Amino acid sequence: MFLRVIGRPLLAKVKETTGIVGLDVVPNARVVLIDLYNKTLKEIQAVPEDEGYRKSVEAFTRHRLSVCKEEEDWEVIEKRLGCGQVEELIEEARDELTLIGKMIEWDPWGVPDDYECEVIENDAPIPKHVPQHRPGPLPAEFYKTLEGLLSESKTEIPAATSSSDPQLKE
C-alpha cells in the first residue's frame, strides 16, 4: 500500500522536454488538465443547451476528463486521447475557455427567428475558384432522353429553359 501511494508518483517517468519550441513541460499536467476540463464544463453552462457548440464542447471535454481521471500516467493519457502531448492539451483547454467567453460575448445563437438577412445581388462575375453552390443546367441529352421516355407514355413536359428557373438564375 505504501509503495502504491508514495512510490508510484516517485517512480513515474518525468518528461524532459516537449520537443516543441516555446512549450514547456508541465510536471503536474494531469491535475492541470482535470482542473481546466472541470472549468470548461462549468463555463459552457452559460451557452444555451440546444446549441451545437455546447453539445460538442461538452462531449469532447467529458471524454478527455474521464480519460484524465482514469489514467495516472501522462504517456497513457496522450496515447488514449491521440490529440498530442498533454502540454498541447493544456493549451487547447485554455484556448477553449477563452473561446467560450468570446462566444458568450458574441452571442451567435441569439439571432431572432424573424430576422431576415439582407441579400445583395449584383452583376459582378463570380470567379471560377468560388463554389456557386447551385446546380448548373442539365445537358441537352438529358431532355432528349426525357422527352423520348415521356412521349412513349404520352405525357408532356414543360419547356427546358434555364432563364425561367429561379434556382439557375445568375
PDB file of C-alpha atoms in Angstrom:
ATOM      1  CA  MET A   1       0.000   0.000   0.000  1.00  0.00           C
ATOM      2  CA  PHE A   2       2.766   2.411   0.952  1.00  0.00           C
ATOM      3  CA  LEU A   3       4.603   1.814  -2.321  1.00  0.00           C
ATOM      4  CA  ARG A   4       1.466   2.440  -4.343  1.00  0.00           C
ATOM      5  CA  VAL A   5       0.657   5.723  -2.662  1.00  0.00           C
ATOM      6  CA  ILE A   6       4.167   7.122  -2.229  1.00  0.00           C
ATOM      7  CA  GLY A   7       6.303   5.134  -4.641  1.00  0.00           C
ATOM      8  CA  ARG A   8       4.172   5.371  -7.779  1.00  0.00           C
ATOM      9  CA  PRO A   9       4.467   9.158  -8.163  1.00  0.00           C
ATOM     10  CA  LEU A  10       8.180   8.969  -7.378  1.00  0.00           C
ATOM     11  CA  LEU A  11       8.773   6.225  -9.931  1.00  0.00           C
ATOM     12  CA  ALA A  12       6.695   7.893 -12.655  1.00  0.00           C
ATOM     13  CA  LYS A  13       8.520   8.889 -15.798  1.00  0.00           C
ATOM     14  CA  VAL A  14       9.485  12.533 -15.942  1.00  0.00           C
ATOM     15  CA  LYS A  15       9.278  14.240 -19.291  1.00  0.00           C
ATOM     16  CA  GLU A  16      12.424  16.231 -20.008  1.00  0.00           C
ATOM     17  CA  THR A  17      11.157  18.241 -22.969  1.00  0.00           C
ATOM     18  CA  THR A  18       8.115  18.532 -25.199  1.00  0.00           C
ATOM     19  CA  GLY A  19      10.282  18.904 -28.264  1.00  0.00           C
ATOM     20  CA  ILE A  20       8.190  21.941 -29.214  1.00  0.00           C
ATOM     21  CA  VAL A  21       9.862  25.341 -29.057  1.00  0.00           C
ATOM     22  CA  GLY A  22       8.122  27.571 -26.521  1.00  0.00           C
ATOM     23  CA  LEU A  23       6.075  24.780 -24.965  1.00  0.00           C
ATOM     24  CA  ASP A  24       7.475  23.908 -21.559  1.00  0.00           C
ATOM     25  CA  VAL A  25       6.962  20.627 -19.740  1.00  0.00           C
ATOM     26  CA  VAL A  26       4.153  20.705 -17.170  1.00  0.00           C
ATOM     27  CA  PRO A  27       5.119  18.258 -14.404  1.00  0.00           C
ATOM     28  CA  ASN A  28       1.573  18.042 -12.992  1.00  0.00           C
ATOM     29  CA  ALA A  29      -0.183  18.075 -16.381  1.00  0.00           C
ATOM     30  CA  ARG A  30      -2.875  15.580 -15.383  1.00  0.00           C
ATOM     31  CA  VAL A  31      -4.005  17.708 -12.435  1.00  0.00           C
ATOM     32  CA  VAL A  32      -3.930  20.869 -14.569  1.00  0.00           C
ATOM     33  CA  LEU A  33      -5.990  19.170 -17.298  1.00  0.00           C
ATOM     34  CA  ILE A  34      -8.584  17.904 -14.835  1.00  0.00           C
ATOM     35  CA  ASP A  35      -8.924  21.420 -13.398  1.00  0.00           C
ATOM     36  CA  LEU A  36      -9.206  23.028 -16.858  1.00  0.00           C
ATOM     37  CA  TYR A  37     -11.752  20.479 -18.076  1.00  0.00           C
ATOM     38  CA  ASN A  38     -13.889  21.000 -14.964  1.00  0.00           C
ATOM     39  CA  LYS A  39     -13.754  24.787 -15.514  1.00  0.00           C
ATOM     40  CA  THR A  40     -14.714  24.273 -19.175  1.00  0.00           C
ATOM     41  CA  LEU A  41     -17.751  22.182 -18.231  1.00  0.00           C
ATOM     42  CA  LYS A  42     -18.786  24.854 -15.736  1.00  0.00           C
ATOM     43  CA  GLU A  43     -18.305  27.790 -18.155  1.00  0.00           C
ATOM     44  CA  ILE A  44     -20.120  26.112 -21.068  1.00  0.00           C
ATOM     45  CA  GLN A  45     -23.303  26.035 -18.975  1.00  0.00           C
ATOM     46  CA  ALA A  46     -23.853  29.702 -19.968  1.00  0.00           C
ATOM     47  CA  VAL A  47     -24.383  28.615 -23.591  1.00  0.00           C
ATOM     48  CA  PRO A  48     -27.960  27.503 -24.457  1.00  0.00           C
ATOM     49  CA  GLU A  49     -28.459  23.730 -24.081  1.00  0.00           C
ATOM     50  CA  ASP A  50     -29.656  23.091 -27.626  1.00  0.00           C
ATOM     51  CA  GLU A  51     -26.672  24.760 -29.345  1.00  0.00           C
ATOM     52  CA  GLY A  52     -24.302  22.544 -31.304  1.00  0.00           C
ATOM     53  CA  TYR A  53     -21.266  24.368 -29.936  1.00  0.00           C
ATOM     54  CA  ARG A  54     -22.212  23.495 -26.359  1.00  0.00           C
ATOM     55  CA  LYS A  55     -23.007  19.885 -27.218  1.00  0.00           C
ATOM     56  CA  SER A  56     -19.680  19.476 -28.999  1.00  0.00           C
ATOM     57  CA  VAL A  57     -17.597  21.104 -26.262  1.00  0.00           C
ATOM     58  CA  GLU A  58     -19.345  19.114 -23.547  1.00  0.00           C
ATOM     59  CA  ALA A  59     -18.877  15.823 -25.397  1.00  0.00           C
ATOM     60  CA  PHE A  60     -15.159  16.070 -26.080  1.00  0.00           C
ATOM     61  CA  THR A  61     -14.420  17.698 -22.706  1.00  0.00           C
ATOM     62  CA  ARG A  62     -16.241  14.963 -20.788  1.00  0.00           C
ATOM     63  CA  HIS A  63     -14.372  12.318 -22.762  1.00  0.00           C
ATOM     64  CA  ARG A  64     -10.995  13.925 -22.122  1.00  0.00           C
ATOM     65  CA  LEU A  65     -11.830  14.481 -18.451  1.00  0.00           C
ATOM     66  CA  SER A  66     -12.802  10.835 -17.974  1.00  0.00           C
ATOM     67  CA  VAL A  67      -9.543   9.671 -19.559  1.00  0.00           C
ATOM     68  CA  CYS A  68      -7.544  12.004 -17.303  1.00  0.00           C
ATOM     69  CA  LYS A  69      -9.393  10.724 -14.226  1.00  0.00           C
ATOM     70  CA  GLU A  70      -8.921   7.070 -15.216  1.00  0.00           C
ATOM     71  CA  GLU A  71      -5.224   7.288 -16.052  1.00  0.00           C
ATOM     72  CA  GLU A  72      -2.346   8.458 -13.854  1.00  0.00           C
ATOM     73  CA  ASP A  73       0.468   8.342 -16.420  1.00  0.00           C
ATOM     74  CA  TRP A  74       0.832  11.229 -18.880  1.00  0.00           C
ATOM     75  CA  GLU A  75       2.016   8.860 -21.613  1.00  0.00           C
ATOM     76  CA  VAL A  76      -1.146   6.769 -21.342  1.00  0.00           C
ATOM     77  CA  ILE A  77      -3.307   9.913 -21.395  1.00  0.00           C
ATOM     78  CA  GLU A  78      -1.565  11.098 -24.564  1.00  0.00           C
ATOM     79  CA  LYS A  79      -1.932   7.690 -26.200  1.00  0.00           C
ATOM     80  CA  ARG A  80      -5.604   7.226 -25.308  1.00  0.00           C
ATOM     81  CA  LEU A  81      -6.652  10.700 -26.388  1.00  0.00           C
ATOM     82  CA  GLY A  82      -4.498  10.732 -29.519  1.00  0.00           C
ATOM     83  CA  CYS A  83      -4.551  14.533 -29.662  1.00  0.00           C
ATOM     84  CA  GLY A  84      -0.927  15.393 -28.982  1.00  0.00           C
ATOM     85  CA  GLN A  85       1.096  15.905 -25.847  1.00  0.00           C
ATOM     86  CA  VAL A  86      -0.516  16.765 -22.514  1.00  0.00           C
ATOM     87  CA  GLU A  87       1.082  20.194 -22.695  1.00  0.00           C
ATOM     88  CA  GLU A  88      -0.654  20.765 -26.036  1.00  0.00           C
ATOM     89  CA  LEU A  89      -3.928  19.598 -24.488  1.00  0.00           C
ATOM     90  CA  ILE A  90      -3.438  22.162 -21.726  1.00  0.00           C
ATOM     91  CA  GLU A  91      -3.002  24.905 -24.336  1.00  0.00           C
ATOM     92  CA  GLU A  92      -6.113  23.704 -26.178  1.00  0.00           C
ATOM     93  CA  ALA A  93      -8.149  23.658 -22.968  1.00  0.00           C
ATOM     94  CA  ARG A  94      -7.045  27.208 -22.104  1.00  0.00           C
ATOM     95  CA  ASP A  95      -7.903  28.341 -25.626  1.00  0.00           C
ATOM     96  CA  GLU A  96     -11.334  26.700 -25.373  1.00  0.00           C
ATOM     97  CA  LEU A  97     -12.022  28.544 -22.120  1.00  0.00           C
ATOM     98  CA  THR A  98     -11.112  31.815 -23.831  1.00  0.00           C
ATOM     99  CA  LEU A  99     -13.326  30.947 -26.797  1.00  0.00           C
ATOM    100  CA  ILE A 100     -16.277  30.127 -24.548  1.00  0.00           C
ATOM    101  CA  GLY A 101     -16.040  33.620 -23.081  1.00  0.00           C
ATOM    102  CA  LYS A 102     -15.919  35.136 -26.573  1.00  0.00           C
ATOM    103  CA  MET A 103     -18.863  33.042 -27.774  1.00  0.00           C
ATOM    104  CA  ILE A 104     -20.929  34.168 -24.790  1.00  0.00           C
ATOM    105  CA  GLU A 105     -19.983  37.782 -25.573  1.00  0.00           C
ATOM    106  CA  TRP A 106     -20.727  37.454 -29.312  1.00  0.00           C
ATOM    107  CA  ASP A 107     -23.990  35.541 -28.741  1.00  0.00           C
ATOM    108  CA  PRO A 108     -24.171  33.935 -32.219  1.00  0.00           C
ATOM    109  CA  TRP A 109     -27.198  31.868 -31.211  1.00  0.00           C
ATOM    110  CA  GLY A 110     -29.182  34.983 -30.243  1.00  0.00           C
ATOM    111  CA  VAL A 111     -30.494  35.638 -33.760  1.00  0.00           C
ATOM    112  CA  PRO A 112     -34.268  36.245 -33.635  1.00  0.00           C
ATOM    113  CA  ASP A 113     -36.452  33.788 -35.552  1.00  0.00           C
ATOM    114  CA  ASP A 114     -37.933  36.570 -37.659  1.00  0.00           C
ATOM    115  CA  TYR A 115     -34.531  38.000 -38.636  1.00  0.00           C
ATOM    116  CA  GLU A 116     -34.095  38.402 -42.377  1.00  0.00           C
ATOM    117  CA  CYS A 117     -30.628  38.583 -43.813  1.00  0.00           C
ATOM    118  CA  GLU A 118     -30.071  41.263 -46.435  1.00  0.00           C
ATOM    119  CA  VAL A 119     -29.202  39.694 -49.766  1.00  0.00           C
ATOM    120  CA  ILE A 120     -27.051  41.815 -52.019  1.00  0.00           C
ATOM    121  CA  GLU A 121     -27.146  40.885 -55.677  1.00  0.00           C
ATOM    122  CA  ASN A 122     -25.071  42.423 -58.420  1.00  0.00           C
ATOM    123  CA  ASP A 123     -23.889  41.532 -61.882  1.00  0.00           C
ATOM    124  CA  ALA A 124     -20.235  41.080 -60.961  1.00  0.00           C
ATOM    125  CA  PRO A 125     -18.834  37.861 -62.410  1.00  0.00           C
ATOM    126  CA  ILE A 126     -18.128  35.090 -59.941  1.00  0.00           C
ATOM    127  CA  PRO A 127     -14.503  33.925 -60.054  1.00  0.00           C
ATOM    128  CA  LYS A 128     -14.085  30.334 -61.229  1.00  0.00           C
ATOM    129  CA  HIS A 129     -12.471  29.190 -57.972  1.00  0.00           C
ATOM    130  CA  VAL A 130     -15.506  30.262 -55.898  1.00  0.00           C
ATOM    131  CA  PRO A 131     -18.104  27.493 -55.496  1.00  0.00           C
ATOM    132  CA  GLN A 132     -21.572  28.636 -56.536  1.00  0.00           C
ATOM    133  CA  HIS A 133     -23.492  26.015 -54.536  1.00  0.00           C
ATOM    134  CA  ARG A 134     -26.178  25.664 -57.151  1.00  0.00           C
ATOM    135  CA  PRO A 135     -26.600  23.098 -59.862  1.00  0.00           C
ATOM    136  CA  GLY A 136     -25.851  24.059 -63.413  1.00  0.00           C
ATOM    137  CA  PRO A 137     -28.270  23.382 -66.277  1.00  0.00           C
ATOM    138  CA  LEU A 138     -28.726  19.779 -67.272  1.00  0.00           C
ATOM    139  CA  PRO A 139     -27.233  18.676 -70.594  1.00  0.00           C
ATOM    140  CA  ALA A 140     -29.488  18.762 -73.662  1.00  0.00           C
ATOM    141  CA  GLU A 141     -29.140  14.971 -73.961  1.00  0.00           C
ATOM    142  CA  PHE A 142     -30.994  14.606 -70.665  1.00  0.00           C
ATOM    143  CA  TYR A 143     -34.019  16.462 -72.017  1.00  0.00           C
ATOM    144  CA  LYS A 144     -33.961  14.454 -75.264  1.00  0.00           C
ATOM    145  CA  THR A 145     -33.950  11.219 -73.288  1.00  0.00           C
ATOM    146  CA  LEU A 146     -36.699  12.504 -71.014  1.00  0.00           C
ATOM    147  CA  GLU A 147     -38.814  13.586 -73.996  1.00  0.00           C
ATOM    148  CA  GLY A 148     -38.354  10.157 -75.554  1.00  0.00           C
ATOM    149  CA  LEU A 149     -39.462   8.414 -72.367  1.00  0.00           C
ATOM    150  CA  LEU A 150     -42.415  10.702 -71.856  1.00  0.00           C
ATOM    151  CA  SER A 151     -43.542  10.520 -75.485  1.00  0.00           C
ATOM    152  CA  GLU A 152     -43.785   6.751 -75.056  1.00  0.00           C
ATOM    153  CA  SER A 153     -46.079   7.331 -72.078  1.00  0.00           C
ATOM    154  CA  LYS A 154     -47.866  10.260 -73.812  1.00  0.00           C
ATOM    155  CA  THR A 155     -47.014  12.775 -71.053  1.00  0.00           C
ATOM    156  CA  GLU A 156     -45.980  16.322 -71.802  1.00  0.00           C
ATOM    157  CA  ILE A 157     -43.028  18.043 -70.091  1.00  0.00           C
ATOM    158  CA  PRO A 158     -42.503  21.751 -69.528  1.00  0.00           C
ATOM    159  CA  ALA A 159     -40.059  23.597 -71.752  1.00  0.00           C
ATOM    160  CA  ALA A 160     -36.452  23.377 -70.579  1.00  0.00           C
ATOM    161  CA  THR A 161     -35.390  26.977 -70.203  1.00  0.00           C
ATOM    162  CA  SER A 162     -32.815  27.949 -67.607  1.00  0.00           C
ATOM    163  CA  SER A 163     -33.863  31.621 -67.533  1.00  0.00           C
ATOM    164  CA  SER A 164     -37.298  30.800 -66.087  1.00  0.00           C
ATOM    165  CA  ASP A 165     -35.865  28.673 -63.321  1.00  0.00           C
ATOM    166  CA  PRO A 166     -35.068  30.970 -60.365  1.00  0.00           C
ATOM    167  CA  GLN A 167     -32.607  28.440 -58.992  1.00  0.00           C
ATOM    168  CA  LEU A 168     -30.455  28.646 -62.093  1.00  0.00           C
ATOM    169  CA  LYS A 169     -30.710  32.417 -62.426  1.00  0.00           C
ATOM    170  CA  GLU A 170     -27.271  34.032 -62.326  1.00  0.00           C
TER     171      GLU A 170
END
